[in-house]
Tab-separated table of C-alpha atoms and ligand atoms in Angstrom:
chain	number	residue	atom	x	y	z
W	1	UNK	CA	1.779	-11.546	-29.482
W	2	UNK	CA	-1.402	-13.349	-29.092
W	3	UNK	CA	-3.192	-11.944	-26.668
W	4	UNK	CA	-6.415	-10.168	-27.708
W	5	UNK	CA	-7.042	-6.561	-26.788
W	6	UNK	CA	-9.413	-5.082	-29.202
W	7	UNK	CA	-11.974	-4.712	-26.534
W	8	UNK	CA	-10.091	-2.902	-24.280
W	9	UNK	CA	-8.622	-0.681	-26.300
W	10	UNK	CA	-12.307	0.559	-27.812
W	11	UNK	CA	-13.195	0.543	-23.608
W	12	UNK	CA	-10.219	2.753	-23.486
W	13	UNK	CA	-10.431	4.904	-26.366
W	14	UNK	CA	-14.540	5.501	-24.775
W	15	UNK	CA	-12.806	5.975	-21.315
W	16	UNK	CA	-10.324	8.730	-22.584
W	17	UNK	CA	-12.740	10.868	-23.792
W	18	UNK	CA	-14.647	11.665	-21.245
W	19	UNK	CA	-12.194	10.131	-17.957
W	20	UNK	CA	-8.930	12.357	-17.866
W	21	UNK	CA	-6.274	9.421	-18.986
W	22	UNK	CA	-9.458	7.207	-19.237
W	23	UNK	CA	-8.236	6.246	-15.414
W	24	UNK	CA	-9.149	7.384	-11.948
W	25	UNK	CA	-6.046	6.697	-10.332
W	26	UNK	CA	-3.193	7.958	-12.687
W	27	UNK	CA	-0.993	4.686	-12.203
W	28	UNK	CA	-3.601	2.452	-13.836
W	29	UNK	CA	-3.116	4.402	-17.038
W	30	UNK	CA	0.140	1.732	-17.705
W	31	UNK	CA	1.984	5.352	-18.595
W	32	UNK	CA	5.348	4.235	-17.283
W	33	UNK	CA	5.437	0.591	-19.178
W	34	UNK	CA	3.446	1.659	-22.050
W	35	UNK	CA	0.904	-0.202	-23.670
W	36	UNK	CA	-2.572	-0.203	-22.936
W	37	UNK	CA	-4.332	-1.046	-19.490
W	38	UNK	CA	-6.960	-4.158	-19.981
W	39	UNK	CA	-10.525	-3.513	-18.762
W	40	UNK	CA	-11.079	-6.151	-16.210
W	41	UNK	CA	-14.357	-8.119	-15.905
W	42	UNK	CA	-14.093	-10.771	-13.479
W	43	UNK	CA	-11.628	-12.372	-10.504
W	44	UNK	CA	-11.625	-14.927	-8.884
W	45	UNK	CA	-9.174	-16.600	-6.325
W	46	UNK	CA	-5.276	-15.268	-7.731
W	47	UNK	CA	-6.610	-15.250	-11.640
W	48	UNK	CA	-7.960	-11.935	-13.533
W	49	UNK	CA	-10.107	-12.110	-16.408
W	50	UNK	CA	-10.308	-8.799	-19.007
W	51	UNK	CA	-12.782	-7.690	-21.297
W	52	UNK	CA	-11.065	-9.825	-24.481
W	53	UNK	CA	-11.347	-12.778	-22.401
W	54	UNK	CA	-7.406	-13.084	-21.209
W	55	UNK	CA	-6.626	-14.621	-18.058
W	56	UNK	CA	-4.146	-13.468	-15.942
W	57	UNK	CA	-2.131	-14.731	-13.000
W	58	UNK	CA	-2.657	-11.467	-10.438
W	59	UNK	CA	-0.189	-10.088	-8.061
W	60	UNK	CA	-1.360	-6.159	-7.641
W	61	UNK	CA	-4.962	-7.744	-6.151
W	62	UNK	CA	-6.687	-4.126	-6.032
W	63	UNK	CA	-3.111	-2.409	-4.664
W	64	UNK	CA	-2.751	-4.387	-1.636
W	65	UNK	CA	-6.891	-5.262	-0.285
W	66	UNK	CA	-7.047	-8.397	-1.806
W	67	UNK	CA	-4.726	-10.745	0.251
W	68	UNK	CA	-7.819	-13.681	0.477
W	69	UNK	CA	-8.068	-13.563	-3.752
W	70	UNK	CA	-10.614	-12.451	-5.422
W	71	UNK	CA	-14.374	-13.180	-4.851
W	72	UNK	CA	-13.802	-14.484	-1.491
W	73	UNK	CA	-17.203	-16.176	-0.413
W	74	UNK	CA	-17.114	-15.095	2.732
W	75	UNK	CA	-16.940	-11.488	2.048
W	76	UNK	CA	-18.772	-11.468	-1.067
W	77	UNK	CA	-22.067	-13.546	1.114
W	78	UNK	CA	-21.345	-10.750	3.806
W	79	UNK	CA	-21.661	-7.524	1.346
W	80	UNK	CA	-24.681	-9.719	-0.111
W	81	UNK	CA	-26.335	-9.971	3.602
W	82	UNK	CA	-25.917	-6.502	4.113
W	83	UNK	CA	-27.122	-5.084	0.840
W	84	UNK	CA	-30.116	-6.684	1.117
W	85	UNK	CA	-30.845	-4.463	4.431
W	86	UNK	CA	-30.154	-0.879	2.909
W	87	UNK	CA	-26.695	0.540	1.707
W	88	UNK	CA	-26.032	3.313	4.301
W	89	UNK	CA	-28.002	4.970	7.194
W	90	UNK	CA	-25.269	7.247	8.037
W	91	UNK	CA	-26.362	5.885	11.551
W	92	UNK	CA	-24.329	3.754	13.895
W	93	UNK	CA	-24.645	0.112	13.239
W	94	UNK	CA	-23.631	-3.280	14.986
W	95	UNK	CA	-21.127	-4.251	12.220
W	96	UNK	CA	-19.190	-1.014	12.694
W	97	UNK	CA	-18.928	-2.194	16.457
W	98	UNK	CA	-17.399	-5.587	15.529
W	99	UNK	CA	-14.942	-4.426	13.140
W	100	UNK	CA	-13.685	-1.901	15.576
W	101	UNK	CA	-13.038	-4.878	17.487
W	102	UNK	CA	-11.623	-7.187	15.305
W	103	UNK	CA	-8.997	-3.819	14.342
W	104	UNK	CA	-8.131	-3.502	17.830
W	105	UNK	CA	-7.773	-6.923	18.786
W	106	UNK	CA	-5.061	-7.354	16.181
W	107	UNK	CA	-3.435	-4.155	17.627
W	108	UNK	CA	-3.513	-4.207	21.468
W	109	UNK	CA	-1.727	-1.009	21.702
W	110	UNK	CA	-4.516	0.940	20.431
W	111	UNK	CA	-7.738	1.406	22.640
W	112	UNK	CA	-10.050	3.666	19.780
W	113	UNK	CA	-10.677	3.515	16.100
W	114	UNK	CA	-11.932	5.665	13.956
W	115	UNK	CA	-13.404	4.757	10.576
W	116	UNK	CA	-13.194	6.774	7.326
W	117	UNK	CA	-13.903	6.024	3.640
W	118	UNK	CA	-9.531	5.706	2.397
W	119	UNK	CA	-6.570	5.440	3.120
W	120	UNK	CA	-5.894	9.271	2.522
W	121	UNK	CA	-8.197	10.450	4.629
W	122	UNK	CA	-7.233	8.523	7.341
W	123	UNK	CA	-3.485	9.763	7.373
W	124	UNK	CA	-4.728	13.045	7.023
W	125	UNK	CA	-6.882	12.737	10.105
W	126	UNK	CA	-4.221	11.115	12.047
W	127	UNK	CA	-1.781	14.052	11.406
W	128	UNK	CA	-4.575	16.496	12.112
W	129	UNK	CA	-5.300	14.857	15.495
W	130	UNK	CA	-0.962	14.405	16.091
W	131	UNK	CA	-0.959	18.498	15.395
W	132	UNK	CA	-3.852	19.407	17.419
W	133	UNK	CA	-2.446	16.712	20.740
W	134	UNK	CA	0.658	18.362	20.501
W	135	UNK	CA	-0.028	21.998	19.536
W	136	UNK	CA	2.600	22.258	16.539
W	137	UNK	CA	2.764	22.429	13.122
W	138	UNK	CA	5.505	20.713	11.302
W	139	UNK	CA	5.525	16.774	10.675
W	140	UNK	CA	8.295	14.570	9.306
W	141	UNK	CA	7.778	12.256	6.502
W	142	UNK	CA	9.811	10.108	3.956
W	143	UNK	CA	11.082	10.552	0.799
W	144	UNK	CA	9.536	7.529	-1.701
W	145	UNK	CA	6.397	6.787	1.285
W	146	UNK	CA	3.161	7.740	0.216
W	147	UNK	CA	0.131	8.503	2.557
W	148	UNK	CA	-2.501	9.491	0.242
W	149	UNK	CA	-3.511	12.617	-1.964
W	150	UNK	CA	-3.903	15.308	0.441
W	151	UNK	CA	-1.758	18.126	-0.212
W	152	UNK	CA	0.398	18.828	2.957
W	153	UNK	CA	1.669	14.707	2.411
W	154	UNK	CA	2.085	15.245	-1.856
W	155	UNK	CA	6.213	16.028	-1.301
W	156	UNK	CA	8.560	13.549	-2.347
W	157	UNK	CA	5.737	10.900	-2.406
W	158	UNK	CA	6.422	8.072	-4.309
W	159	UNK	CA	3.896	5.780	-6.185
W	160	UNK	CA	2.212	7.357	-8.967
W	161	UNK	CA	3.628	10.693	-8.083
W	162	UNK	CA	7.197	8.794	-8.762
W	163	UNK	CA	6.084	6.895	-11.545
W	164	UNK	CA	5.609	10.362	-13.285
W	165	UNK	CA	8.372	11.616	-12.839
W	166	UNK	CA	7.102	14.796	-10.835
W	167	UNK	CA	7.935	16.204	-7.589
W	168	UNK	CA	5.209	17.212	-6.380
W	169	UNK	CA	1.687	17.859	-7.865
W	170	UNK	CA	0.433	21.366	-9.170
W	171	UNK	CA	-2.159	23.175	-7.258
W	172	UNK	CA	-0.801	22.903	-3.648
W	173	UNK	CA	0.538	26.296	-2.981
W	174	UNK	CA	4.409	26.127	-1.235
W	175	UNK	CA	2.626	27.430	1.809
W	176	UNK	CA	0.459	24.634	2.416
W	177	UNK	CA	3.452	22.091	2.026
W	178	UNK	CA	5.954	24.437	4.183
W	179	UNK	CA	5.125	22.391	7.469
W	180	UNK	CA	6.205	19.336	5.751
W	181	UNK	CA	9.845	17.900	6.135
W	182	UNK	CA	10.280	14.859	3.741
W	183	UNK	CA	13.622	12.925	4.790
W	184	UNK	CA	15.627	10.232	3.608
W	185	UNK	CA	14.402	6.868	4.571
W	186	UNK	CA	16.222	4.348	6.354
W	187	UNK	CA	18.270	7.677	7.981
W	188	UNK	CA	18.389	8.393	11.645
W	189	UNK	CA	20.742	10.706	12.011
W	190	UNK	CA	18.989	13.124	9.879
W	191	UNK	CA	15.688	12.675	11.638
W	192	UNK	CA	17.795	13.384	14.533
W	193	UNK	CA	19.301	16.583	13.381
W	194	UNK	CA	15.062	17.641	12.320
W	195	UNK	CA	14.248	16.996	15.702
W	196	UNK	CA	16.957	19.496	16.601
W	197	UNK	CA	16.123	22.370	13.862
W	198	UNK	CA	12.644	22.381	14.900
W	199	UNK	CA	13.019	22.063	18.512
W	200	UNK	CA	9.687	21.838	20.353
W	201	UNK	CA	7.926	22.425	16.715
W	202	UNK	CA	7.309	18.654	14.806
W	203	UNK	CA	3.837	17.357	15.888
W	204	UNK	CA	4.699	13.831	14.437
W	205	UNK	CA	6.861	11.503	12.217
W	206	UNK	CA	4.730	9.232	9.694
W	207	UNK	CA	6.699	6.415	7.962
W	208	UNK	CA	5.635	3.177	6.308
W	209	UNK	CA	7.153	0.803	8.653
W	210	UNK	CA	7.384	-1.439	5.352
W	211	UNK	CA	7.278	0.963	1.921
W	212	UNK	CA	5.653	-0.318	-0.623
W	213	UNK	CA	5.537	2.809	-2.519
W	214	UNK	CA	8.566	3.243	-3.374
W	215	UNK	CA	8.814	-0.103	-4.438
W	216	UNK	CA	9.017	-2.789	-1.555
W	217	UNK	CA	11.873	-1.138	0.491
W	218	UNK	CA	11.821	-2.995	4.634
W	219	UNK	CA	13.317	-0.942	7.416
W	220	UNK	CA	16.674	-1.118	7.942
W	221	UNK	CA	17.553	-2.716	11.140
W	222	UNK	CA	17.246	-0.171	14.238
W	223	UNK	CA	15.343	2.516	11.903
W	224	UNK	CA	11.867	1.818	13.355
W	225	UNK	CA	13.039	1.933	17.327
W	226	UNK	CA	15.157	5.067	16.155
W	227	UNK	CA	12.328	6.626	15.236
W	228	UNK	CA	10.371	5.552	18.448
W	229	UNK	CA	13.437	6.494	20.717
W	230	UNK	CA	13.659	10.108	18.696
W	231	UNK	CA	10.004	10.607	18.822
W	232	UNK	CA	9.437	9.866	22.796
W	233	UNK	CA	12.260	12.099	23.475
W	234	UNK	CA	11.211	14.819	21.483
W	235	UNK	CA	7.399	14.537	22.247
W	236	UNK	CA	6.190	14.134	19.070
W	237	UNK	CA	3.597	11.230	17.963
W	238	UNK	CA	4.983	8.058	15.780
W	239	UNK	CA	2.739	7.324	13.232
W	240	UNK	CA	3.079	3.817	11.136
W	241	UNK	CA	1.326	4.362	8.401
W	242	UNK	CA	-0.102	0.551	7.607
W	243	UNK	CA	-2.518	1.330	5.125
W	244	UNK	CA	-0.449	-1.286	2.678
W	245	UNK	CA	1.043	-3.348	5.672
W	246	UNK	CA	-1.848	-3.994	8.083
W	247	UNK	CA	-3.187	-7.605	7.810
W	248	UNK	CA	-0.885	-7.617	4.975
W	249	UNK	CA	2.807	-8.752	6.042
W	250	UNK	CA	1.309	-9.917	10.013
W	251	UNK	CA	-2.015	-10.218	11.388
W	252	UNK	CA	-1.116	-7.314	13.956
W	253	UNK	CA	0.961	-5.609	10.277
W	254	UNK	CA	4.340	-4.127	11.058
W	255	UNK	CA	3.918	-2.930	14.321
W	256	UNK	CA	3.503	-7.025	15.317
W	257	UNK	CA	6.065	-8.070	12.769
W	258	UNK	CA	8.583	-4.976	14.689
W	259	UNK	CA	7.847	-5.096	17.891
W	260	UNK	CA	7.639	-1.298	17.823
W	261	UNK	CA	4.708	0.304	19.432
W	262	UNK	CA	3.650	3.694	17.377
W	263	UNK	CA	1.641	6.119	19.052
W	264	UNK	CA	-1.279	6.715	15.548
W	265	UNK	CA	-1.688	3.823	13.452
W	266	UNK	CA	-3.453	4.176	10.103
W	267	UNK	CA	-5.081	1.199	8.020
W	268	UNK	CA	-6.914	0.720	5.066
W	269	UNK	CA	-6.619	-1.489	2.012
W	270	UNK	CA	-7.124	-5.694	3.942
W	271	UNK	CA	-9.446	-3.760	6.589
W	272	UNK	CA	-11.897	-3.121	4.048
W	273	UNK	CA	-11.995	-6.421	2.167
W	274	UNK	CA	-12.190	-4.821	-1.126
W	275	UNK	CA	-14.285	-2.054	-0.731
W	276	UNK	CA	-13.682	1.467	0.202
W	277	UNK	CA	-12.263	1.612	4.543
W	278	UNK	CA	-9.441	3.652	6.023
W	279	UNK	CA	-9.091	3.701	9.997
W	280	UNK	CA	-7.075	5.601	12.059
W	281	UNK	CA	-6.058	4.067	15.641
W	282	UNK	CA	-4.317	4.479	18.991
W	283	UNK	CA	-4.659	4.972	22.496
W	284	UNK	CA	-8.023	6.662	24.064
W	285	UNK	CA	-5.457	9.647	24.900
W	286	UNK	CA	-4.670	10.801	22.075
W	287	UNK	CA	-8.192	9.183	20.307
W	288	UNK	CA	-10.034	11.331	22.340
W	289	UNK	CA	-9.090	14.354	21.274
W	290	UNK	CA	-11.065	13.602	17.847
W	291	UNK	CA	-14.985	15.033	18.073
W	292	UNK	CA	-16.911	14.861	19.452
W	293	UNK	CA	-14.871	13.775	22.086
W	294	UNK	CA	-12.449	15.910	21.687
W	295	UNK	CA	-11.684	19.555	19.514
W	296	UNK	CA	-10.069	17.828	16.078
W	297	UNK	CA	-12.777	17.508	13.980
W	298	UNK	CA	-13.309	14.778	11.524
W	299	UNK	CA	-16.443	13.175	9.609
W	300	UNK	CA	-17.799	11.567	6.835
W	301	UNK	CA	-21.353	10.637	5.191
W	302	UNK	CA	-20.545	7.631	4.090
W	303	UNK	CA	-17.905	6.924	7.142
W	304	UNK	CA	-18.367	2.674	8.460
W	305	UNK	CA	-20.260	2.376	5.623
W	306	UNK	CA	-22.435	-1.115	6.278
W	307	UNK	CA	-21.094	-3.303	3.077
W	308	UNK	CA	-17.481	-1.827	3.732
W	309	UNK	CA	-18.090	-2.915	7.704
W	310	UNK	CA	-18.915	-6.292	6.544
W	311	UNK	CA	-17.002	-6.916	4.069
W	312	UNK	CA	-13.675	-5.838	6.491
W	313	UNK	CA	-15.913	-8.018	9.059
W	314	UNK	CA	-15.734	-11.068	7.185
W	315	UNK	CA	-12.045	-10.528	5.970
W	316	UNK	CA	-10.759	-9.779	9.948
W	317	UNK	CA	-12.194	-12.728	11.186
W	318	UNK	CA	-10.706	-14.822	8.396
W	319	UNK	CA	-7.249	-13.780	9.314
W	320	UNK	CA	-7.920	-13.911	13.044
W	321	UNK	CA	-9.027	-17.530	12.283
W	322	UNK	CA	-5.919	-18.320	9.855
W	323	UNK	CA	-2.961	-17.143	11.037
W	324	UNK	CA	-1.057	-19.874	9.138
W	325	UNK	CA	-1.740	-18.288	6.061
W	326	UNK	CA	0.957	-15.729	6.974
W	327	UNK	CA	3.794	-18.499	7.026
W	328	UNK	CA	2.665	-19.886	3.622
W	329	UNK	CA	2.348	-16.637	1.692
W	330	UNK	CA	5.990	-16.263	2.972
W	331	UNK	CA	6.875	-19.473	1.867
W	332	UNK	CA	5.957	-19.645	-1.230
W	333	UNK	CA	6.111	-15.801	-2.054
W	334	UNK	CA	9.920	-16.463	-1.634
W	335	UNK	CA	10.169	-19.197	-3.760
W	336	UNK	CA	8.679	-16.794	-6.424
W	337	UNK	CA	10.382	-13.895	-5.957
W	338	UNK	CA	13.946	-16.308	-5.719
W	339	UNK	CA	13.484	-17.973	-8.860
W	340	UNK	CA	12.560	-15.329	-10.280
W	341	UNK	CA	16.126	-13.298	-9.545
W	342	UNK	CA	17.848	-16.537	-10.403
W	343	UNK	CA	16.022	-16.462	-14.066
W	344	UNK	CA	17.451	-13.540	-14.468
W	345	UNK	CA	21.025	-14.099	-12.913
W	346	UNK	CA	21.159	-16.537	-15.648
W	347	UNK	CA	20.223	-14.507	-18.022
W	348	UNK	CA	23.315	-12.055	-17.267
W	349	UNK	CA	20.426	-9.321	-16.537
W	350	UNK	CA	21.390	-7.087	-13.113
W	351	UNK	CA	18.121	-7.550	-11.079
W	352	UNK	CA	17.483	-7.398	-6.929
W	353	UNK	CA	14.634	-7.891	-5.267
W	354	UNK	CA	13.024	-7.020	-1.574
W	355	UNK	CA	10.646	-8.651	-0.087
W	356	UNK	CA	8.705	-8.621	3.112
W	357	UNK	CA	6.348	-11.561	3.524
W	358	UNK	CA	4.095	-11.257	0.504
W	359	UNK	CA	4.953	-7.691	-0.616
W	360	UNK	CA	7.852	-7.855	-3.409
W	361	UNK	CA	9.680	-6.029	-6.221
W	362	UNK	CA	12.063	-6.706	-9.077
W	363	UNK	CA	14.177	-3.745	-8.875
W	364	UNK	CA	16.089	-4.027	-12.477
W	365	UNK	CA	19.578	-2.582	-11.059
W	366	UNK	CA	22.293	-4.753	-9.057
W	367	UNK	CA	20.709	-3.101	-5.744
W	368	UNK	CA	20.666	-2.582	-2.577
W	369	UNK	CA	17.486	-0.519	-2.695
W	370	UNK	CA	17.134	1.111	0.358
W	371	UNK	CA	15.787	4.321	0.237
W	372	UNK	CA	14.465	6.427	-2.746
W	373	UNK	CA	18.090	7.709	-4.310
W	374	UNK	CA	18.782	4.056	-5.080
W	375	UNK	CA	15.252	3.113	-5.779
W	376	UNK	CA	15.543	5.574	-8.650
W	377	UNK	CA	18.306	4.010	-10.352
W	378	UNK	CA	16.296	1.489	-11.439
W	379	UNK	CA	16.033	1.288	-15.101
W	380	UNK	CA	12.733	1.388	-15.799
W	381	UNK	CA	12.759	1.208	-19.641
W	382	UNK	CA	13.875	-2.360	-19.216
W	383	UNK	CA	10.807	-2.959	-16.597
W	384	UNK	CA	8.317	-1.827	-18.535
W	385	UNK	CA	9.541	-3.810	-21.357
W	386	UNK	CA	9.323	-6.864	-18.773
W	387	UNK	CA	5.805	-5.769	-17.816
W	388	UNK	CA	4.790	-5.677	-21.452
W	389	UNK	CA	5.917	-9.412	-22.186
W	390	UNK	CA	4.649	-10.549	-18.650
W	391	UNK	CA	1.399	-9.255	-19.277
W	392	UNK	CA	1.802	-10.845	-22.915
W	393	UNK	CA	2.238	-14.150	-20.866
W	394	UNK	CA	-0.379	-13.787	-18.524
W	395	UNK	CA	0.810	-12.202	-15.867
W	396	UNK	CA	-0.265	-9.455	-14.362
W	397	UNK	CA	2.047	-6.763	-12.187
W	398	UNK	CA	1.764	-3.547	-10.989
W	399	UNK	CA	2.474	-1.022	-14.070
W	400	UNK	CA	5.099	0.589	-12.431
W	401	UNK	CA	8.482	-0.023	-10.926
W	402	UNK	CA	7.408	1.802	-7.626
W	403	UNK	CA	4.779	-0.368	-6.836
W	404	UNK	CA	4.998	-3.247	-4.520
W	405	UNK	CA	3.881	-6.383	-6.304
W	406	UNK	CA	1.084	-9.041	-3.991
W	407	UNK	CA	1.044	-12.366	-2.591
W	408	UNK	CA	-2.106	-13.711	-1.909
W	409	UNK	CA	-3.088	-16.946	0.443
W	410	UNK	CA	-4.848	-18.545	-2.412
W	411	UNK	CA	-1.787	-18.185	-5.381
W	412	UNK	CA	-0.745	-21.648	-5.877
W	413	UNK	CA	2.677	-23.502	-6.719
W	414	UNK	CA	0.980	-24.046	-10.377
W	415	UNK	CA	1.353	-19.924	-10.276
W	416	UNK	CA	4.294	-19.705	-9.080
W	417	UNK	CA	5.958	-21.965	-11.416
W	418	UNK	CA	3.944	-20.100	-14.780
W	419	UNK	CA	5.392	-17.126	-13.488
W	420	UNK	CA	8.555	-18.104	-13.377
W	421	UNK	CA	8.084	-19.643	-17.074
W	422	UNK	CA	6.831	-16.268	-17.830
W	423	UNK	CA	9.544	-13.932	-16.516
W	424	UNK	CA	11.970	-16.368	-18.241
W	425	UNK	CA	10.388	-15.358	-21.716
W	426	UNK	CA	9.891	-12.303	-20.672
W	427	UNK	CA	13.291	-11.334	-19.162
W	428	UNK	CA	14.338	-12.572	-22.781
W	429	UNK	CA	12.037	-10.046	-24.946
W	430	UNK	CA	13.735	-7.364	-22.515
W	431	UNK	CA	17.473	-8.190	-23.155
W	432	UNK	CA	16.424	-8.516	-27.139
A	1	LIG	C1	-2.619	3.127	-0.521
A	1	LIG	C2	-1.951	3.879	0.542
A	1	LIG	C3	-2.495	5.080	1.049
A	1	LIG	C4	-3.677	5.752	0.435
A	1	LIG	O1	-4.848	4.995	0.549
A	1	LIG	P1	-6.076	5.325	-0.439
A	1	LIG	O2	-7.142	4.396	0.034
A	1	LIG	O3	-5.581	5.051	-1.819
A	1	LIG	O4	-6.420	6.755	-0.238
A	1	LIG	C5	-1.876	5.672	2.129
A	1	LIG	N1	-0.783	5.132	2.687
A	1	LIG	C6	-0.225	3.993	2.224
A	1	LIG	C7	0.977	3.432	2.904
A	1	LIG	C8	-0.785	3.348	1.126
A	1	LIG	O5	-0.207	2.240	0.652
């Protein structure tokens, strides 16, 4: 145990006091692997540097927005640029225009965007405008997907609500979650029997298309034109929540990667290059009904902020530009996430993986994991003890079983080989 942390741990000991957990996003608290989160000072392309002066090899890149590296030029020059003209004007401006464009262009199916400030708020918005298009109340949603922090979505949620261990999350009264049906995923036939309970009465179904917050868990085959077929017969709006998968595991997310056409899409995380951008998308029919167009209201101060625009700019153009990026993350994300298992095969310790693109997890159980019952029979004493010596070894992963890991287009085979190195050791220090 080498690896200096005495920084950190005075950074976190300062951020505790006054910070609730010292965090402010519960996950990044390391509760469920123990240990002590490093402060990070500086990134650049897949390596992490923290306040002790440890470098890590980084594969949660911000949750999901990073999947260029860090300190892209291009988007950092772009944020520069528009800094240098004012911050916000909470007036229209060109950027916002373009990246509207460069959003639609990489999903045909939608004719509007709207932008907002996360990926919470835009889910929320999108259900808001799928209740008031079809004048009912309740909406479906999965058990292990998570769509943000707003109250009627906190049931069954996965990510950090998972990683704690909790249900749901004190202070949202059972009335304001009542609405909300939260169903096995990968399931049809009990969507099916939903749609026939509350006949006429579910405004929408939102699903990741790919979860990555239960863990990375991909559709089973047929599950995403089930819910398409179930959803067009019933009149209720499919929404594919790609706030993780947009940009992320195809240009045009999982709707390209599919072939399944959803009525709302929602996006964040790759959209906004780094910096704070949710969207919410679909056809000028149902996009019209949001104001002032429409009655469903919906705003924000700092909404298509001008660095967020530009920085989302600079990072939709890249990809548009790149498309062979895709291919190579996938290539050499697999390799990773392969050798990886087979480290551990020969170590005698269960472990199964899934992996869509560049979004991956080590599930430590023999597997499948296909929905959130068997998600949650991972052991997760013997990850976090695998997280501790990874991070020991320079690596970084995301501090929690039920958190999809990240490929980026600029990790290298010199990565991918240390990491394997690493889990090795590490995978050792767990079995010990
Ligand atoms: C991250 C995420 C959200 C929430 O986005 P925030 O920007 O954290 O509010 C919603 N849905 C999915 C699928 C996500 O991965």
């Amino acid at each position: 145990m080498s690896r200096k942390t005495s920084k950190s741990h005075e950074l976190q000991k300062r951020a505790e006091r006054i910070i609730p957990g010292g965090v402010d996003s519960p996950v990044r608290a390391f509760r469920s692997v123990g240990g002590e989160p490093p402060f990070i000072v500086r990134g650049e392309g897949s390596r992490l540097w923290d306040a002790d002066g440890n470098e890590y090899i980084d594969y949660v890149l911000s949750w999901g927005p990073l999947i260029l590296g860090h300190a892209v030029p291009e988007v950092t020059e772009a944020v520069m640029e528009a800094a240098r003209n004012g911050t916000s004007f909470g007036a229209s401006t060109p950027c916002e225009v373009d990246l509207a464009e460069a959003v639609l262009d990489a999903y045909p199916f939608a004719e509007k965007v709207r932008f907002v400030n996360s990926g919470t708020e835009a889910t929320m918005s999108a259900i808001r405008l799928a209740r008031g298009y079809t004048n009912r109340k309740y909406i479906i949603k999965f058990e292990g997907c998570y769509h943000g922090h707003s109250d009627a979505l906190l049931v069954k949620a996965g990510s950090g609500v998972a990683t704690l261990g909790i249900p749901g999350s004190a202070g949202v009264p059972e009335e304001f979650v009542q609405f909300t049906l939260a169903l096995p995923y990968n399931s049809l036939n009990v969507v099916e029997e939903a749609f026939r309970r509350y006949k006429d009465q579910i405004a929408c179904v939102i699903v990741e298309p790919v979860v990555g917050n239960m863990g990375c868990v991909p559709p089973a085959k047929g599950f995403l034109d089930g819910l398409r077929y179930l959803s067009s017969r019933e009149n209720a709006l499919l929404i594919f929540d790609e706030v993780m998968t947009g940009f992320r595991v195809a240009y045009g997310g999982a709707t390209e990667l599919y072939g399944v056409r959803p009525d709302l899409v929602t996006l964040g995380k790759v959209i906004g290059g780094g910096l704070p951008v949710g969207a919410y998308a679909g056809p000028a029919e149902f996009m019209d009904m949001v104001a002032p167009v429409g009655p469903v209201y919906q705003a924000g101060t700092l909404s298509g902020n001008p660095l967020a625009m530009a920085a989302g700019k600079a990072m939709l153009c890249y990809l548009r530009d790149n498309h062979e990026i895709y291919g190579r993350m996938d290539r050499l994300a697999g390799t990773l996430v392969e050798m990886v298992a087979k480290t551990a095969r020969d170590a005698d310790l269960p472990l199964s993986y899934n992996r869509v693109g560049s979004m991956f997890t080590w599930f430590f159980q023999r597997g499948p994991v296909t929905d959130w019952d068997s998600a949650a029979k991972s052991d997760t004493k013997a990850f976090g003890k695998f997280h501790r010596a990874m991070l020991e070894a320079g690596v970084y992963l995301p501090p929690s079983q039920f958190e999809a890991a990240f490929f980026s287009a600029v990790h290298t085979e010199e990565d991918v080989q240390q990491t394997v190195a690493a889990a090795r050791q590490s995978f050792a220090a767990v079995i010990a």
